Tab-separated table of C-alpha atoms in Angstrom:
chain	number	residue	atom	x	y	z
A	106	GLN	CA	86.235	94.867	101.276
A	107	LYS	CA	87.299	95.717	104.476
A	108	GLU	CA	86.990	99.594	106.242
A	109	VAL	CA	90.145	99.725	106.523
A	110	GLU	CA	93.256	98.280	105.423
A	111	GLN	CA	96.596	97.865	107.406
A	112	ASP	CA	99.743	95.750	106.258
A	113	PRO	CA	100.120	92.944	109.013
A	114	GLY	CA	104.313	92.702	109.137
A	115	PRO	CA	106.137	91.913	110.530
A	116	LEU	CA	108.397	95.334	109.980
A	117	SER	CA	111.524	94.670	111.172
A	118	VAL	CA	114.218	97.823	111.451
A	119	PRO	CA	117.462	98.631	112.906
A	120	GLU	CA	117.175	100.947	115.805
A	121	GLY	CA	117.465	104.508	115.014
A	122	ALA	CA	115.514	103.827	111.912
A	123	ILE	CA	112.704	106.313	110.502
A	124	VAL	CA	109.931	103.795	110.718
A	125	SER	CA	106.243	104.402	108.337
A	126	LEU	CA	103.286	102.844	109.354
A	127	ASN	CA	100.321	103.368	106.786
A	128	CYS	CA	96.311	102.746	106.614
A	129	THR	CA	94.233	102.910	103.818
A	130	TYR	CA	90.317	102.645	104.283
A	131	SER	CA	87.274	103.382	102.277
A	132	ASN	CA	84.855	105.163	103.800
A	133	SER	CA	84.770	108.934	102.884
A	134	ALA	CA	83.007	110.036	105.920
A	135	PHE	CA	86.008	108.934	108.362
A	136	GLN	CA	86.858	112.054	110.234
A	137	TYR	CA	88.787	110.939	112.905
A	138	PHE	CA	92.109	109.131	112.974
A	139	MET	CA	94.157	107.193	115.491
A	140	TRP	CA	97.398	105.590	116.279
A	141	TYR	CA	97.574	103.039	119.143
A	142	ARG	CA	99.971	100.864	120.012
A	143	GLN	CA	99.410	97.308	121.760
A	144	TYR	CA	102.463	95.607	123.928
A	145	SER	CA	101.742	91.186	123.781
A	146	ARG	CA	99.273	91.076	126.129
A	147	LYS	CA	98.174	94.391	127.085
A	148	GLY	CA	95.105	96.521	126.055
A	149	PRO	CA	95.875	99.170	123.147
A	150	GLU	CA	97.631	102.682	123.985
A	151	LEU	CA	96.808	105.776	121.971
A	152	LEU	CA	99.523	107.446	121.017
A	153	MET	CA	98.334	110.103	118.267
A	154	TYR	CA	94.550	111.112	117.315
A	155	THR	CA	94.219	113.919	114.364
A	156	TYR	CA	90.907	115.231	113.718
A	157	SER	CA	90.546	115.682	109.115
A	158	SER	CA	93.595	116.003	107.534
A	159	GLY	CA	97.043	117.207	108.112
A	160	ASN	CA	99.878	116.623	110.462
A	161	LYS	CA	100.517	116.283	113.983
A	162	GLU	CA	103.652	115.781	115.636
A	163	ASP	CA	104.590	114.257	119.203
A	164	GLY	CA	107.691	113.611	120.243
A	165	ARG	CA	109.532	111.532	118.038
A	166	PHE	CA	106.185	110.907	116.587
A	167	THR	CA	103.873	112.209	113.597
A	168	ALA	CA	100.482	111.251	112.228
A	169	GLN	CA	99.563	112.100	108.377
A	170	VAL	CA	96.362	112.309	107.209
A	171	ASP	CA	95.240	112.318	103.657
A	172	LYS	CA	91.641	112.152	103.200
A	173	SER	CA	92.152	112.838	99.164
A	174	SER	CA	93.976	109.448	99.014
A	175	LYS	CA	91.963	107.648	102.158
A	176	TYR	CA	95.608	107.126	102.927
A	177	ILE	CA	97.148	107.631	106.581
A	178	SER	CA	100.401	107.135	108.345
A	179	LEU	CA	102.230	107.142	111.548
A	180	PHE	CA	106.103	108.048	111.355
A	181	ILE	CA	108.621	107.160	114.008
A	182	ARG	CA	111.818	108.697	114.158
A	183	ASP	CA	115.011	107.519	115.798
A	184	SER	CA	113.068	104.271	116.893
A	185	GLN	CA	114.126	102.529	120.166
A	186	PRO	CA	113.824	98.375	120.893
A	187	SER	CA	110.684	99.889	123.209
A	188	ASP	CA	109.240	100.943	119.992
A	189	SER	CA	108.592	96.977	118.913
A	190	ALA	CA	104.841	96.322	119.271
A	191	THR	CA	101.414	96.234	117.188
A	192	TYR	CA	100.829	99.732	115.844
A	193	LEU	CA	96.659	99.543	115.445
A	194	CYS	CA	95.437	102.717	113.037
A	195	ALA	CA	91.341	103.385	114.011
A	196	MET	CA	88.682	105.614	112.684
A	197	ASN	CA	85.747	106.794	113.194
A	198	ASP	CA	82.769	108.334	111.609
A	199	PRO	CA	80.968	111.239	113.822
A	200	SER	CA	77.974	111.038	111.471
A	201	ARG	CA	76.985	107.921	113.145
A	202	ASP	CA	74.673	107.795	115.966
A	203	THR	CA	76.079	108.513	119.182
A	204	GLY	CA	76.401	104.623	120.809
A	205	ARG	CA	78.087	103.411	117.087
A	206	ARG	CA	80.989	105.849	116.941
A	207	ALA	CA	82.963	102.917	117.919
A	208	LEU	CA	85.803	103.050	116.449
A	209	THR	CA	87.066	101.135	113.497
A	210	PHE	CA	90.358	99.164	113.832
A	211	GLY	CA	92.692	98.055	110.871
A	212	SER	CA	94.248	94.901	111.892
A	213	GLY	CA	97.644	95.983	113.212
A	214	THR	CA	101.620	96.026	111.936
A	215	ARG	CA	103.550	94.533	113.996
A	216	LEU	CA	106.920	96.419	114.416
A	217	GLN	CA	110.216	95.055	115.653
A	218	VAL	CA	113.048	97.335	116.535
A	219	GLN	CA	116.386	95.281	116.396
A	220	PRO	CA	119.352	96.636	118.857
B	253	SER	CA	92.059	110.826	133.287
B	254	GLN	CA	89.790	107.734	132.522
B	255	THR	CA	90.932	104.785	133.884
B	256	ILE	CA	89.354	100.781	133.036
B	257	HIS	CA	90.061	98.027	134.935
B	258	GLN	CA	89.220	94.849	133.585
B	259	TRP	CA	89.555	91.233	135.505
B	260	PRO	CA	90.622	88.353	135.382
B	261	ALA	CA	93.601	89.408	132.621
B	262	THR	CA	93.492	85.511	132.240
B	263	LEU	CA	90.704	83.027	132.330
B	264	VAL	CA	90.675	79.521	131.351
B	265	GLN	CA	87.423	77.949	131.080
B	266	PRO	CA	86.293	74.528	129.961
B	267	VAL	CA	83.448	74.387	127.039
B	268	GLY	CA	79.258	74.433	128.304
B	269	SER	CA	80.655	76.975	131.290
B	270	PRO	CA	79.180	80.297	132.227
B	271	LEU	CA	81.423	83.441	131.700
B	272	SER	CA	81.125	86.466	132.847
B	273	LEU	CA	84.077	89.156	132.716
B	274	GLU	CA	83.579	92.702	133.967
B	275	CYS	CA	84.456	96.001	133.569
B	276	THR	CA	84.491	99.066	135.528
B	277	VAL	CA	85.969	102.853	134.882
B	278	GLU	CA	87.053	105.954	137.039
B	279	GLY	CA	87.572	109.061	135.910
B	280	THR	CA	84.485	109.934	133.950
B	281	SER	CA	80.548	109.670	134.269
B	282	ASN	CA	77.971	108.596	131.617
B	283	PRO	CA	80.585	107.276	128.963
B	284	ASN	CA	79.581	104.891	126.105
B	285	LEU	CA	80.837	101.858	126.708
B	286	TYR	CA	82.211	99.022	124.383
B	287	TRP	CA	83.474	95.564	124.311
B	288	TYR	CA	86.137	94.386	121.694
B	289	ARG	CA	87.403	90.775	120.794
B	290	GLN	CA	90.933	90.390	119.475
B	291	ALA	CA	91.472	87.230	117.796
B	292	ALA	CA	95.245	86.811	116.963
B	293	GLY	CA	97.057	88.603	114.751
B	294	ARG	CA	94.105	90.128	113.893
B	295	GLY	CA	92.163	93.890	114.659
B	296	LEU	CA	89.269	94.200	117.073
B	297	GLN	CA	86.070	93.144	116.348
B	298	LEU	CA	83.371	95.252	118.046
B	299	LEU	CA	80.523	92.869	120.015
B	300	PHE	CA	78.589	95.408	122.077
B	301	TYR	CA	78.225	99.025	123.044
B	302	SER	CA	76.652	101.233	125.704
B	303	VAL	CA	75.408	104.407	125.971
B	304	GLY	CA	74.189	104.477	129.188
B	305	ILE	CA	72.535	102.169	132.115
B	306	GLY	CA	70.662	99.064	130.523
B	307	GLN	CA	71.639	100.103	127.076
B	308	ILE	CA	72.950	97.670	125.137
B	309	SER	CA	73.581	97.747	121.357
B	310	SER	CA	74.957	93.933	119.736
B	311	GLU	CA	76.875	94.294	116.753
B	312	VAL	CA	77.371	90.821	116.469
B	313	PRO	CA	75.336	87.974	116.857
B	314	GLN	CA	76.861	85.345	119.493
B	315	ASN	CA	77.124	83.258	121.624
B	316	LEU	CA	77.501	86.010	124.567
B	317	SER	CA	75.678	88.929	126.104
B	318	ALA	CA	76.370	92.347	127.723
B	319	SER	CA	74.984	94.420	130.926
B	320	ARG	CA	75.488	97.580	132.182
B	321	PRO	CA	73.713	97.354	135.832
B	322	GLN	CA	75.875	100.755	136.891
B	323	ASP	CA	76.921	103.937	135.059
B	324	ARG	CA	80.364	102.511	134.605
B	325	GLN	CA	79.849	98.858	135.116
B	326	PHE	CA	80.178	96.613	131.964
B	327	ILE	CA	79.825	93.444	132.139
B	328	LEU	CA	80.088	90.722	129.614
B	329	SER	CA	78.822	87.240	129.816
B	330	SER	CA	77.864	83.445	128.108
B	331	LYS	CA	75.672	80.833	129.176
B	332	LYS	CA	77.854	78.330	127.508
B	333	LEU	CA	81.131	78.856	126.371
B	334	LEU	CA	82.330	77.326	122.784
B	335	LEU	CA	85.346	76.844	121.759
B	336	SER	CA	84.937	79.696	119.210
B	337	ASP	CA	84.603	82.332	122.186
B	338	SER	CA	88.193	82.099	122.803
B	339	GLY	CA	90.118	85.051	122.067
B	340	PHE	CA	91.437	88.189	123.552
B	341	TYR	CA	88.537	90.748	124.709
B	342	LEU	CA	88.782	94.002	125.347
B	343	CYS	CA	86.765	96.816	127.582
B	344	ALA	CA	87.185	100.627	126.147
B	345	CYS	CA	85.018	103.940	126.969
B	346	GLY	CA	84.691	106.377	125.145
B	347	SER	CA	83.175	110.060	125.924
B	348	THR	CA	82.237	113.134	124.399
B	349	THR	CA	86.057	112.804	121.983
B	350	THR	CA	85.652	110.293	119.939
B	351	GLU	CA	88.912	108.319	121.255
B	352	ALA	CA	88.267	105.518	122.985
B	353	PHE	CA	90.296	103.818	126.231
B	354	PHE	CA	90.954	100.655	126.844
B	355	GLY	CA	91.792	98.508	129.769
B	356	GLN	CA	94.535	95.711	129.900
B	357	GLY	CA	92.145	93.231	128.484
B	358	THR	CA	91.036	88.993	128.941
B	359	ARG	CA	92.681	86.323	127.530
B	360	LEU	CA	89.650	84.140	127.391
B	361	THR	CA	90.742	79.948	126.292
B	362	VAL	CA	87.907	77.870	126.459
B	363	VAL	CA	89.446	74.309	126.042
């Protein structure tokens, strides 16, 4: 079983729709949770970063973490064609040794926002 | 803020040829540095990480090696490339916080 599961999509929505992207994980030691956006042939860029459970909002983006269910979500309001990209969830176990605190990634969900 | 420079952006190499990909970091000191590989439609696989000069840890046994000759320089190498080494290689940097910042990647095609 993978440590982090993410539906690969593609997810196709009309412009202006609310998008929900999700990941589940199995390692209860994960404490830090991130969402990255990756455009085609580019490196991932950090969108949202949350610690432990709760919600975090930044403009049109809201990240939710439910540690009891081992489930994280990213919501995009008023989606735009420029949001079309692959969204990767990532998480981190701070109890690991300093160097090994590399992120564990989901496989990414490809999102297409149709104009 | 941190900036990661990675080059080249695209590389086509014949099987059996050597490889050297370079990554340099600006805007931070003593960072943790990482090399990831991303296969098409798949997540990021950690290949190597380094917590300091000359300190390299390998995650996956393979045909590749890494070196860190300077604090903000990380190099991915191979003596003889295999077809299976094709992929998108990403250098990343992390420091006292746990999020990672990525370079723009190198798309390697071994032919």
